[in-house]
């Protein structure tokens, strides 16, 4: 049971840090590199569409287990301490209220465009 509890704690922390980034993206003192990484992470995390669909065994969960935590962790480390504290408290309040998580249409568009690019490249390779 100890492993399951640690995984739950880790998942809650990643969810909170993703929401923290969502607030940090709107903060005027967030550095540009943190914003760039944050936009990628938040857009993908809040996108209703996954880059690798979850129904694909093993691979479908890799983006949530590897890509998102790495992007979120890097962006969080780039935030100034006071900005991080302020945005974390906003995220904690939002999670405590049980308010719905924000959604990202931009993230969905990026994922769809990535799939179109992959399919176009495969078509060019196959028929070209």
PDB file of C-alpha atoms in Angstrom:
ATOM      1  CA  UNK A   1       0.000   0.000   0.000  1.00  0.00           C
ATOM      2  CA  UNK A   2       2.886   2.368   0.612  1.00  0.00           C
ATOM      3  CA  UNK A   3       3.693   2.536  -3.116  1.00  0.00           C
ATOM      4  CA  UNK A   4       0.083   3.314  -3.996  1.00  0.00           C
ATOM      5  CA  UNK A   5      -0.011   6.154  -1.467  1.00  0.00           C
ATOM      6  CA  UNK A   6       3.246   7.590  -2.814  1.00  0.00           C
ATOM      7  CA  UNK A   7       1.905   7.451  -6.375  1.00  0.00           C
ATOM      8  CA  UNK A   8      -1.293   9.228  -5.315  1.00  0.00           C
ATOM      9  CA  UNK A   9       0.735  11.919  -3.555  1.00  0.00           C
ATOM     10  CA  UNK A  10       2.935  12.324  -6.647  1.00  0.00           C
ATOM     11  CA  UNK A  11      -0.120  12.571  -8.937  1.00  0.00           C
ATOM     12  CA  UNK A  12      -1.731  15.213  -6.694  1.00  0.00           C
ATOM     13  CA  UNK A  13       1.520  17.197  -6.655  1.00  0.00           C
ATOM     14  CA  UNK A  14       1.793  17.094 -10.462  1.00  0.00           C
ATOM     15  CA  UNK A  15      -1.838  18.200 -10.761  1.00  0.00           C
ATOM     16  CA  UNK A  16      -1.270  21.058  -8.299  1.00  0.00           C
ATOM     17  CA  UNK A  17       1.951  22.118 -10.025  1.00  0.00           C
ATOM     18  CA  UNK A  18       0.211  22.077 -13.407  1.00  0.00           C
ATOM     19  CA  UNK A  19      -2.453  24.394 -12.019  1.00  0.00           C
ATOM     20  CA  UNK A  20       0.287  26.482 -10.388  1.00  0.00           C
ATOM     21  CA  UNK A  21       1.844  26.945 -13.823  1.00  0.00           C
ATOM     22  CA  UNK A  22      -1.518  27.959 -15.238  1.00  0.00           C
ATOM     23  CA  UNK A  23      -1.577  30.837 -12.729  1.00  0.00           C
ATOM     24  CA  UNK A  24       2.144  31.581 -13.234  1.00  0.00           C
ATOM     25  CA  UNK A  25       1.618  32.065 -16.974  1.00  0.00           C
ATOM     26  CA  UNK A  26      -0.530  35.084 -16.165  1.00  0.00           C
ATOM     27  CA  UNK A  27       1.870  36.493 -13.572  1.00  0.00           C
ATOM     28  CA  UNK A  28       3.860  39.497 -14.845  1.00  0.00           C
ATOM     29  CA  UNK A  29       7.100  38.435 -13.104  1.00  0.00           C
ATOM     30  CA  UNK A  30       7.292  34.956 -14.628  1.00  0.00           C
ATOM     31  CA  UNK A  31      10.497  34.641 -16.726  1.00  0.00           C
ATOM     32  CA  UNK A  32      10.037  34.052 -20.465  1.00  0.00           C
ATOM     33  CA  UNK A  33      11.662  30.579 -20.423  1.00  0.00           C
ATOM     34  CA  UNK A  34       9.368  29.438 -17.621  1.00  0.00           C
ATOM     35  CA  UNK A  35       6.433  30.820 -19.613  1.00  0.00           C
ATOM     36  CA  UNK A  36       7.507  28.976 -22.774  1.00  0.00           C
ATOM     37  CA  UNK A  37       7.881  25.638 -20.972  1.00  0.00           C
ATOM     38  CA  UNK A  38       4.772  26.362 -18.952  1.00  0.00           C
ATOM     39  CA  UNK A  39       2.660  27.077 -22.031  1.00  0.00           C
ATOM     40  CA  UNK A  40       3.738  23.778 -23.571  1.00  0.00           C
ATOM     41  CA  UNK A  41       3.033  21.831 -20.388  1.00  0.00           C
ATOM     42  CA  UNK A  42      -0.239  23.541 -19.505  1.00  0.00           C
ATOM     43  CA  UNK A  43      -1.614  23.481 -23.056  1.00  0.00           C
ATOM     44  CA  UNK A  44      -0.901  19.776 -23.316  1.00  0.00           C
ATOM     45  CA  UNK A  45      -2.022  18.915 -19.778  1.00  0.00           C
ATOM     46  CA  UNK A  46      -5.315  20.763 -20.163  1.00  0.00           C
ATOM     47  CA  UNK A  47      -5.924  19.610 -23.732  1.00  0.00           C
ATOM     48  CA  UNK A  48      -8.862  17.246 -24.067  1.00  0.00           C
ATOM     49  CA  UNK A  49      -6.847  15.340 -26.716  1.00  0.00           C
ATOM     50  CA  UNK A  50      -3.639  13.373 -26.028  1.00  0.00           C
ATOM     51  CA  UNK A  51      -0.651  13.245 -28.348  1.00  0.00           C
ATOM     52  CA  UNK A  52      -0.475   9.495 -27.779  1.00  0.00           C
ATOM     53  CA  UNK A  53      -4.044   8.204 -27.263  1.00  0.00           C
ATOM     54  CA  UNK A  54      -4.562   6.425 -23.934  1.00  0.00           C
ATOM     55  CA  UNK A  55      -6.060   3.349 -25.593  1.00  0.00           C
ATOM     56  CA  UNK A  56      -2.620   2.407 -26.983  1.00  0.00           C
ATOM     57  CA  UNK A  57      -1.211  -0.016 -24.380  1.00  0.00           C
ATOM     58  CA  UNK A  58       1.719   1.308 -22.333  1.00  0.00           C
ATOM     59  CA  UNK A  59       2.610   4.095 -24.808  1.00  0.00           C
ATOM     60  CA  UNK A  60      -0.692   5.855 -24.178  1.00  0.00           C
ATOM     61  CA  UNK A  61       0.250   6.606 -20.586  1.00  0.00           C
ATOM     62  CA  UNK A  62       3.894   7.565 -21.202  1.00  0.00           C
ATOM     63  CA  UNK A  63       3.108  11.188 -22.026  1.00  0.00           C
ATOM     64  CA  UNK A  64       1.279  11.667 -18.729  1.00  0.00           C
ATOM     65  CA  UNK A  65       3.917   9.757 -16.767  1.00  0.00           C
ATOM     66  CA  UNK A  66       7.059  11.238 -18.349  1.00  0.00           C
ATOM     67  CA  UNK A  67       6.530  14.238 -20.598  1.00  0.00           C
ATOM     68  CA  UNK A  68       4.201  16.290 -18.423  1.00  0.00           C
ATOM     69  CA  UNK A  69       6.042  15.888 -15.097  1.00  0.00           C
ATOM     70  CA  UNK A  70       9.365  16.784 -16.746  1.00  0.00           C
ATOM     71  CA  UNK A  71       7.974  19.911 -18.451  1.00  0.00           C
ATOM     72  CA  UNK A  72       6.093  20.966 -15.321  1.00  0.00           C
ATOM     73  CA  UNK A  73       9.113  20.356 -13.083  1.00  0.00           C
ATOM     74  CA  UNK A  74      11.440  22.359 -15.326  1.00  0.00           C
ATOM     75  CA  UNK A  75       9.044  25.294 -15.557  1.00  0.00           C
ATOM     76  CA  UNK A  76       8.393  25.273 -11.794  1.00  0.00           C
ATOM     77  CA  UNK A  77      12.150  25.363 -11.080  1.00  0.00           C
ATOM     78  CA  UNK A  78      12.500  28.455 -13.272  1.00  0.00           C
ATOM     79  CA  UNK A  79       9.920  30.465 -11.317  1.00  0.00           C
ATOM     80  CA  UNK A  80      11.089  33.016  -8.746  1.00  0.00           C
ATOM     81  CA  UNK A  81      10.332  31.815  -5.196  1.00  0.00           C
ATOM     82  CA  UNK A  82       7.759  34.528  -4.435  1.00  0.00           C
ATOM     83  CA  UNK A  83       5.909  33.991  -7.725  1.00  0.00           C
ATOM     84  CA  UNK A  84       5.881  30.229  -7.096  1.00  0.00           C
ATOM     85  CA  UNK A  85       4.518  30.689  -3.561  1.00  0.00           C
ATOM     86  CA  UNK A  86       1.777  33.070  -4.738  1.00  0.00           C
ATOM     87  CA  UNK A  87       0.706  30.849  -7.646  1.00  0.00           C
ATOM     88  CA  UNK A  88       0.807  27.693  -5.491  1.00  0.00           C
ATOM     89  CA  UNK A  89      -1.509  29.274  -2.954  1.00  0.00           C
ATOM     90  CA  UNK A  90      -3.915  30.206  -5.777  1.00  0.00           C
ATOM     91  CA  UNK A  91      -3.765  26.629  -7.056  1.00  0.00           C
ATOM     92  CA  UNK A  92      -4.322  25.202  -3.552  1.00  0.00           C
ATOM     93  CA  UNK A  93      -7.370  27.445  -3.087  1.00  0.00           C
ATOM     94  CA  UNK A  94      -8.781  26.403  -6.458  1.00  0.00           C
ATOM     95  CA  UNK A  95      -8.279  22.713  -5.683  1.00  0.00           C
ATOM     96  CA  UNK A  96      -9.793  23.101  -2.193  1.00  0.00           C
ATOM     97  CA  UNK A  97     -12.870  24.769  -3.677  1.00  0.00           C
ATOM     98  CA  UNK A  98     -13.317  21.868  -6.066  1.00  0.00           C
ATOM     99  CA  UNK A  99     -13.686  24.277  -8.983  1.00  0.00           C
ATOM    100  CA  UNK A 100     -13.450  22.648 -12.399  1.00  0.00           C
ATOM    101  CA  UNK A 101     -10.001  22.505 -13.920  1.00  0.00           C
ATOM    102  CA  UNK A 102      -9.445  24.902 -16.812  1.00  0.00           C
ATOM    103  CA  UNK A 103      -9.364  23.540 -20.363  1.00  0.00           C
ATOM    104  CA  UNK A 104      -7.053  24.485 -23.205  1.00  0.00           C
ATOM    105  CA  UNK A 105      -8.403  24.717 -26.739  1.00  0.00           C
ATOM    106  CA  UNK A 106      -4.945  25.818 -27.874  1.00  0.00           C
ATOM    107  CA  UNK A 107      -3.517  22.568 -26.532  1.00  0.00           C
ATOM    108  CA  UNK A 108      -6.102  20.570 -28.457  1.00  0.00           C
ATOM    109  CA  UNK A 109      -5.270  22.492 -31.646  1.00  0.00           C
ATOM    110  CA  UNK A 110      -1.538  21.830 -31.178  1.00  0.00           C
ATOM    111  CA  UNK A 111      -2.143  18.109 -30.659  1.00  0.00           C
ATOM    112  CA  UNK A 112      -4.404  17.899 -33.728  1.00  0.00           C
ATOM    113  CA  UNK A 113      -1.822  19.781 -35.821  1.00  0.00           C
ATOM    114  CA  UNK A 114       0.921  17.425 -34.593  1.00  0.00           C
ATOM    115  CA  UNK A 115      -1.149  14.419 -35.675  1.00  0.00           C
ATOM    116  CA  UNK A 116      -1.879  16.014 -39.066  1.00  0.00           C
ATOM    117  CA  UNK A 117       1.861  16.658 -39.540  1.00  0.00           C
ATOM    118  CA  UNK A 118       2.731  13.056 -38.627  1.00  0.00           C
ATOM    119  CA  UNK A 119       0.068  11.678 -40.966  1.00  0.00           C
ATOM    120  CA  UNK A 120       1.209  13.999 -43.779  1.00  0.00           C
ATOM    121  CA  UNK A 121       4.828  12.910 -43.292  1.00  0.00           C
ATOM    122  CA  UNK A 122       3.806   9.251 -43.332  1.00  0.00           C
ATOM    123  CA  UNK A 123       1.751   9.828 -46.475  1.00  0.00           C
ATOM    124  CA  UNK A 124       4.640  11.619 -48.162  1.00  0.00           C
ATOM    125  CA  UNK A 125       7.041   8.821 -47.169  1.00  0.00           C
ATOM    126  CA  UNK A 126       4.641   6.049 -48.205  1.00  0.00           C
ATOM    127  CA  UNK A 127       3.489   7.525 -51.522  1.00  0.00           C
ATOM    128  CA  UNK A 128       6.439   9.819 -52.285  1.00  0.00           C
TER     129      UNK A 128
END
